[in-house]
mmCIF file of C-alpha atoms in Angstrom:
data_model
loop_
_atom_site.group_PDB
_atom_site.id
_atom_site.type_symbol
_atom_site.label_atom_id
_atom_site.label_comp_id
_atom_site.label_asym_id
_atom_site.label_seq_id
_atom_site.Cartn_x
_atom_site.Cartn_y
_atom_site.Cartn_z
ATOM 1 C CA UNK A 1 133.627 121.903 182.367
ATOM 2 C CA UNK A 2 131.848 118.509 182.653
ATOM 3 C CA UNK A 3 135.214 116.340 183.107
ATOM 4 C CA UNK A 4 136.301 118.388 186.414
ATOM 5 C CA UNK A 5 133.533 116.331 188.305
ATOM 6 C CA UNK A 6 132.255 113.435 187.176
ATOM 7 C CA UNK A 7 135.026 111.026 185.265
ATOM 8 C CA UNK A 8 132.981 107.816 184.942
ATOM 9 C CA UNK A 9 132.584 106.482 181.603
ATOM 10 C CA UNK A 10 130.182 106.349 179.232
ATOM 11 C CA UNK A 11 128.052 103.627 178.593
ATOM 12 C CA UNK A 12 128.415 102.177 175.101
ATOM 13 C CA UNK A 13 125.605 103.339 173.655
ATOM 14 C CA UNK A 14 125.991 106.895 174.492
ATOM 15 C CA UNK A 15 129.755 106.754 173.113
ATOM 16 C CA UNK A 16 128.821 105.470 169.693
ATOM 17 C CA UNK A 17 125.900 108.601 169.241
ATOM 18 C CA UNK A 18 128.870 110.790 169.864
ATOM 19 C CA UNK A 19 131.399 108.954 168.035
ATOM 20 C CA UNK A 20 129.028 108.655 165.231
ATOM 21 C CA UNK A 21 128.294 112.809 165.316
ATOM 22 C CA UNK A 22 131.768 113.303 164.983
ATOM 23 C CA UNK A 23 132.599 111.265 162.139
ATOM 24 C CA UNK A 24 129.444 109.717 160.153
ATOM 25 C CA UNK A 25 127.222 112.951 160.420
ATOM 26 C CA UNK A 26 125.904 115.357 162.480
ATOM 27 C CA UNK A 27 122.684 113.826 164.635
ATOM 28 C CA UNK A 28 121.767 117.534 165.995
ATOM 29 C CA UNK A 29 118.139 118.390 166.237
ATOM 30 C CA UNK A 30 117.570 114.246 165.276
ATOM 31 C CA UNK A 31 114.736 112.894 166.962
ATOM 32 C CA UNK A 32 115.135 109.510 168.807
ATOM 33 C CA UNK A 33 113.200 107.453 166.208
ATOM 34 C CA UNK A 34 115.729 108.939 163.048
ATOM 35 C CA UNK A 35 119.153 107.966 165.246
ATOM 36 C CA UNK A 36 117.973 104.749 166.449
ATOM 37 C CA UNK A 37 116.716 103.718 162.869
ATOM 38 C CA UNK A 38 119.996 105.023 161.553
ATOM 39 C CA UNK A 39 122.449 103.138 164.395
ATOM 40 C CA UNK A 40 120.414 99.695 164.694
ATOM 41 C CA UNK A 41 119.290 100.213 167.944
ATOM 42 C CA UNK A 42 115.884 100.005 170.258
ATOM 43 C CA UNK A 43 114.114 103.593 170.335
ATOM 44 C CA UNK A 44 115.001 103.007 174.367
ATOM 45 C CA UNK A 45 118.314 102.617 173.929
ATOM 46 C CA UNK A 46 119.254 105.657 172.569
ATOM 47 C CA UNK A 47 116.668 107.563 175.029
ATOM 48 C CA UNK A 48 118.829 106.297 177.946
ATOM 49 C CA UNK A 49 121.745 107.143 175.964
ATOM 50 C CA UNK A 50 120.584 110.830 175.504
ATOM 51 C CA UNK A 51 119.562 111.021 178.918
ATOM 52 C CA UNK A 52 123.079 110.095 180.155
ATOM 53 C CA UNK A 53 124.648 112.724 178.014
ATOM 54 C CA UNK A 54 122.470 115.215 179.152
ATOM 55 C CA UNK A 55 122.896 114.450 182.845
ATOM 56 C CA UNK A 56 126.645 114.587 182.116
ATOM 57 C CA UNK A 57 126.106 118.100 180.693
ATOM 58 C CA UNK A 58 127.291 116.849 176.982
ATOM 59 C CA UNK A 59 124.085 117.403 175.431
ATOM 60 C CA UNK A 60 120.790 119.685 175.390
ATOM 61 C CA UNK A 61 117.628 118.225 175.076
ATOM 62 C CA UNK A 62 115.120 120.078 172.844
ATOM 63 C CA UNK A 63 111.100 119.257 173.154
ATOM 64 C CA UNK A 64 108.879 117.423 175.271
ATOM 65 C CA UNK A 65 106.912 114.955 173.639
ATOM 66 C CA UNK A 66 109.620 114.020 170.086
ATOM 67 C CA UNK A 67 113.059 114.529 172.000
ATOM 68 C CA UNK A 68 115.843 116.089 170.035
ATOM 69 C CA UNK A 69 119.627 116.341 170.738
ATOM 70 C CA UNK A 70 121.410 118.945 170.679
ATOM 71 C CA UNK A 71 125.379 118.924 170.394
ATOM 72 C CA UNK A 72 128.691 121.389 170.666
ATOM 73 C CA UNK A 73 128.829 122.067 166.963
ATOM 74 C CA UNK A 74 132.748 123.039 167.114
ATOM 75 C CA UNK A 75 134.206 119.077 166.858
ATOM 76 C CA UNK A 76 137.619 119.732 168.296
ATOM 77 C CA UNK A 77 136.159 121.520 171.246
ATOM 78 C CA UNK A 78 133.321 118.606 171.599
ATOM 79 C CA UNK A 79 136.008 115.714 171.319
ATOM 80 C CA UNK A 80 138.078 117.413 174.498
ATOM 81 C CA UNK A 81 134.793 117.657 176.026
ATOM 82 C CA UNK A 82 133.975 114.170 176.298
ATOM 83 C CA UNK A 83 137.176 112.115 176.347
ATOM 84 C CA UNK A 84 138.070 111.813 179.896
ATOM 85 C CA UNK A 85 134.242 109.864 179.343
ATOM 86 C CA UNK A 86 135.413 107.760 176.773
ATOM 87 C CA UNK A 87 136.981 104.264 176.717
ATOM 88 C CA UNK A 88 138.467 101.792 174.355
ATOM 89 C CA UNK A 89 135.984 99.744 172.981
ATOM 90 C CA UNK A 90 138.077 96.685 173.391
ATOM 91 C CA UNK A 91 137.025 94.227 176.273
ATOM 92 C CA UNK A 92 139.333 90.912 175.200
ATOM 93 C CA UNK A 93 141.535 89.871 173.106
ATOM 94 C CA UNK A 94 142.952 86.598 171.572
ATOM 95 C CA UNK A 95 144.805 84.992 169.075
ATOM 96 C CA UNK A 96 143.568 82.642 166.329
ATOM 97 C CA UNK A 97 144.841 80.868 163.049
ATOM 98 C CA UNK A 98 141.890 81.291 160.644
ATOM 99 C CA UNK A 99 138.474 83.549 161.097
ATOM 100 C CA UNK A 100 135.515 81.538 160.553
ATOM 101 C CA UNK A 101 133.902 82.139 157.249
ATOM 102 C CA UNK A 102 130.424 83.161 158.573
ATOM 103 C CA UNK A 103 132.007 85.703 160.813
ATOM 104 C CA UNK A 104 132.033 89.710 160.335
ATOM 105 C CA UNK A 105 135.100 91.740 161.232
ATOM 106 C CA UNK A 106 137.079 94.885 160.465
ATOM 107 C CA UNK A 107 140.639 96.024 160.436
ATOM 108 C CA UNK A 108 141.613 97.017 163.456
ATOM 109 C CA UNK A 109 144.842 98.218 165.737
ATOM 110 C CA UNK A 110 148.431 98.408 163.993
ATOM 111 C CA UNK A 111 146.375 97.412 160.702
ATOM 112 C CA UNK A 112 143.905 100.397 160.885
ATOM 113 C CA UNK A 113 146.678 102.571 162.577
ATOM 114 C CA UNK A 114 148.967 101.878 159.674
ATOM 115 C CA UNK A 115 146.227 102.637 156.709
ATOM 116 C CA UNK A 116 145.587 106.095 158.922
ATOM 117 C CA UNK A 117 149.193 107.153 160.259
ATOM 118 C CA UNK A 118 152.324 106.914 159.416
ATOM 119 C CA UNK A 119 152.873 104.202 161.697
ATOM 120 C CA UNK A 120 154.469 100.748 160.207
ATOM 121 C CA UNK A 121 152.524 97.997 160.067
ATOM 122 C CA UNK A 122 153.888 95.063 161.683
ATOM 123 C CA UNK A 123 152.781 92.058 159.727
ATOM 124 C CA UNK A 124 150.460 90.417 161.954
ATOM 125 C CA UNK A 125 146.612 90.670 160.809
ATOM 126 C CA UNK A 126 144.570 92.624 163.518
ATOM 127 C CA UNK A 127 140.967 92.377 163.378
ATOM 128 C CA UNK A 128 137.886 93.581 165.387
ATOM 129 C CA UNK A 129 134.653 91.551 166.088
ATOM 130 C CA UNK A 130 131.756 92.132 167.944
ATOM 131 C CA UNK A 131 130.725 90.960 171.633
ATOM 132 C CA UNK A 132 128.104 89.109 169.949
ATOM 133 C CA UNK A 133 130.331 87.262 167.028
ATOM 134 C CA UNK A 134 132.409 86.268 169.941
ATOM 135 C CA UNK A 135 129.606 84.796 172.313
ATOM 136 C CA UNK A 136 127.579 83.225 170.003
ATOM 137 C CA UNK A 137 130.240 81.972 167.484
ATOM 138 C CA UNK A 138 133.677 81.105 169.213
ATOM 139 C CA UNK A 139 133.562 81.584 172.909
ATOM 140 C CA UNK A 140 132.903 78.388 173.994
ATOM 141 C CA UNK A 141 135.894 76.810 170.780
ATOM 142 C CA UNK A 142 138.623 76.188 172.308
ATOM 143 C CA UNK A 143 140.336 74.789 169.477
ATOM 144 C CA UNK A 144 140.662 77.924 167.375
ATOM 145 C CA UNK A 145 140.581 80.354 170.636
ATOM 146 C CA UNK A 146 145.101 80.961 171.894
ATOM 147 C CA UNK A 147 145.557 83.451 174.286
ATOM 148 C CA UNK A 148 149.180 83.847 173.791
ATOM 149 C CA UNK A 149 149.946 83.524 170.044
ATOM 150 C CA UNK A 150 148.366 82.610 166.499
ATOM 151 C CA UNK A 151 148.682 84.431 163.236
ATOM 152 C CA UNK A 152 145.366 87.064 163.578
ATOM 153 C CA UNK A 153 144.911 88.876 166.773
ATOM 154 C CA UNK A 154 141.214 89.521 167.483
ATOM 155 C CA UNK A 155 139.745 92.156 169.501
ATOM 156 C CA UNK A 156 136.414 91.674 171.038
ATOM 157 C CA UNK A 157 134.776 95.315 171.144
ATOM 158 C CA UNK A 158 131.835 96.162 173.342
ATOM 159 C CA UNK A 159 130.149 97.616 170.239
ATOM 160 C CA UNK A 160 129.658 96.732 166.526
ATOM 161 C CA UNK A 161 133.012 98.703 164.659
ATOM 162 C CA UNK A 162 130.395 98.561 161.599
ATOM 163 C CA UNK A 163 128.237 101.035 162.951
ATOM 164 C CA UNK A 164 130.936 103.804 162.868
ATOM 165 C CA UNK A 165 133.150 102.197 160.323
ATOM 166 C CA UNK A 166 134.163 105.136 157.776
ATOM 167 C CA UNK A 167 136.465 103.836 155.511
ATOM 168 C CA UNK A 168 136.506 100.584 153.468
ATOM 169 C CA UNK A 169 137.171 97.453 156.323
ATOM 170 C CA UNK A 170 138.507 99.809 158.359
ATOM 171 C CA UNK A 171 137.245 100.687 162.407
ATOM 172 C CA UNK A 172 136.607 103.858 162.701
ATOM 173 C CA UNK A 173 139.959 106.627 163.318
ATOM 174 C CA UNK A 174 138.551 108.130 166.562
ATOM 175 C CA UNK A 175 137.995 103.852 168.642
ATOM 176 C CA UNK A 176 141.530 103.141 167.314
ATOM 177 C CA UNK A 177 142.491 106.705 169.351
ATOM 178 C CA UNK A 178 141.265 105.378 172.091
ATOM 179 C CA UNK A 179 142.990 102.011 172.032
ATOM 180 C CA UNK A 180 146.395 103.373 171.368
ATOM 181 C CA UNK A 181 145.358 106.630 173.818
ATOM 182 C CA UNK A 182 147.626 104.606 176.409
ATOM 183 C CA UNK A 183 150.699 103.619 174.581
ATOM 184 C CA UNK A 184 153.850 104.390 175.665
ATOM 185 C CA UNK A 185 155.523 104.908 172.323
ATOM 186 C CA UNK A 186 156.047 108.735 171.741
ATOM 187 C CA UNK A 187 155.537 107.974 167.486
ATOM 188 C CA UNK A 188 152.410 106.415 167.907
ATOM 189 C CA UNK A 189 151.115 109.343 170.452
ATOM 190 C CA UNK A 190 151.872 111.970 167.624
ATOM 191 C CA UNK A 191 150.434 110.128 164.707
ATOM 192 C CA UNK A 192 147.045 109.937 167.449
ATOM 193 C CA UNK A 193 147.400 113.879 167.316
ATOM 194 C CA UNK A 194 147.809 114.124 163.518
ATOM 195 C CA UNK A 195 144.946 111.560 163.606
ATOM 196 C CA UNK A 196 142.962 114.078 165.393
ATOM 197 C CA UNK A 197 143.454 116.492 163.622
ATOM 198 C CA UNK A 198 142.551 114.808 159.771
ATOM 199 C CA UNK A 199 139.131 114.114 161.194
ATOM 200 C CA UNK A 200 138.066 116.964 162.921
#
């Protein structure tokens, strides 16, 4: 078993192509030109991220010349595979009053958790942007950026939630697993198993 030697995590990359195979659809025997067209990314990105499953024994590789992937085709058994390489995609958060109107987000934390689980919502509007939305739009605004409170909590993830997004605004079930995967509260770690288990 991969995990038993080697727990450093996955770049991002390499998370969403599994991610994505879990949930969107299945990328085995997909050449690197098909995923990268159908994620948004460079034809190099995704060979690195191949190559990083592979070397983490997560993945065959099939051909020579036009690469294909190969993937544990059982989901449940591929998800406790890979998890001790997987992280939450969430690298900063904030508060703010009002989301700029040019900017692209998602649903995200006890929002998202709620619309999946059985988990209450708690009122406050939770939102996920990209790295990107927040360097290039806000970083540098101090006047709509609060670290401690304001009436939408952003999370700044270190990939685009739209590229695995599944349902309506909503991120995707198995990035909001691995936000809450920590959490102390004992109803929110059994709606993550019942989460689990809807969307494998």
């Amino acid at each position: 078993n991969a995990k038993t030697y080697n727990n450093e995590y996955l770049q991002p990359v390499s998370q969403i192509l599994l991610l994505y195979h879990l949930q969107n659809e299945s990328i085995n025997g997909m050449d690197i030109d098909t995923i990268a067209n159908k994620l948004g990314y460079s034809n190099m990105a995704i060979s690195r991220a191949i190559r990083e499953l592979h070397n983490k024994n997560l993945c065959k590789i099939k051909g020579k010349r036009n690469l294909t992937i190969e993937l544990e085709t059982n989901k449940i058994k591929l998800w406790w595979l890979i998890i001790d390489y997987l992280k939450s995609p969430v690298i900063k958060t904030f508060y703010m009053d009002n989301i700029p109107e040019e900017m692209r987000f998602y649903s995200s934390n006890l929002n998202a958790l709620s619309f999946y689980t059985n988990i209450a919502d708690y009122g406050k509007k939770c939102i996920a942007i990209t790295k990107n939305s927040y360097y290039k739009g806000i970083k540098n605004n101090t006047e709509i950026i609060n670290s401690y409170e304001g009436e939408i909590f952003v999370e700044v993830w270190n990939y685009d939630p739209g590229k695995l997004k599944t349902i309506k605004e909503f991120v995707d079930p198995l990035s909001l697993y691995l936000i809450f995967r920590e959490s102390p509260d004992e109803r929110i770690q059994n709606e993550l198993k019942n989460l689990i288990e809807k969307f494998l």
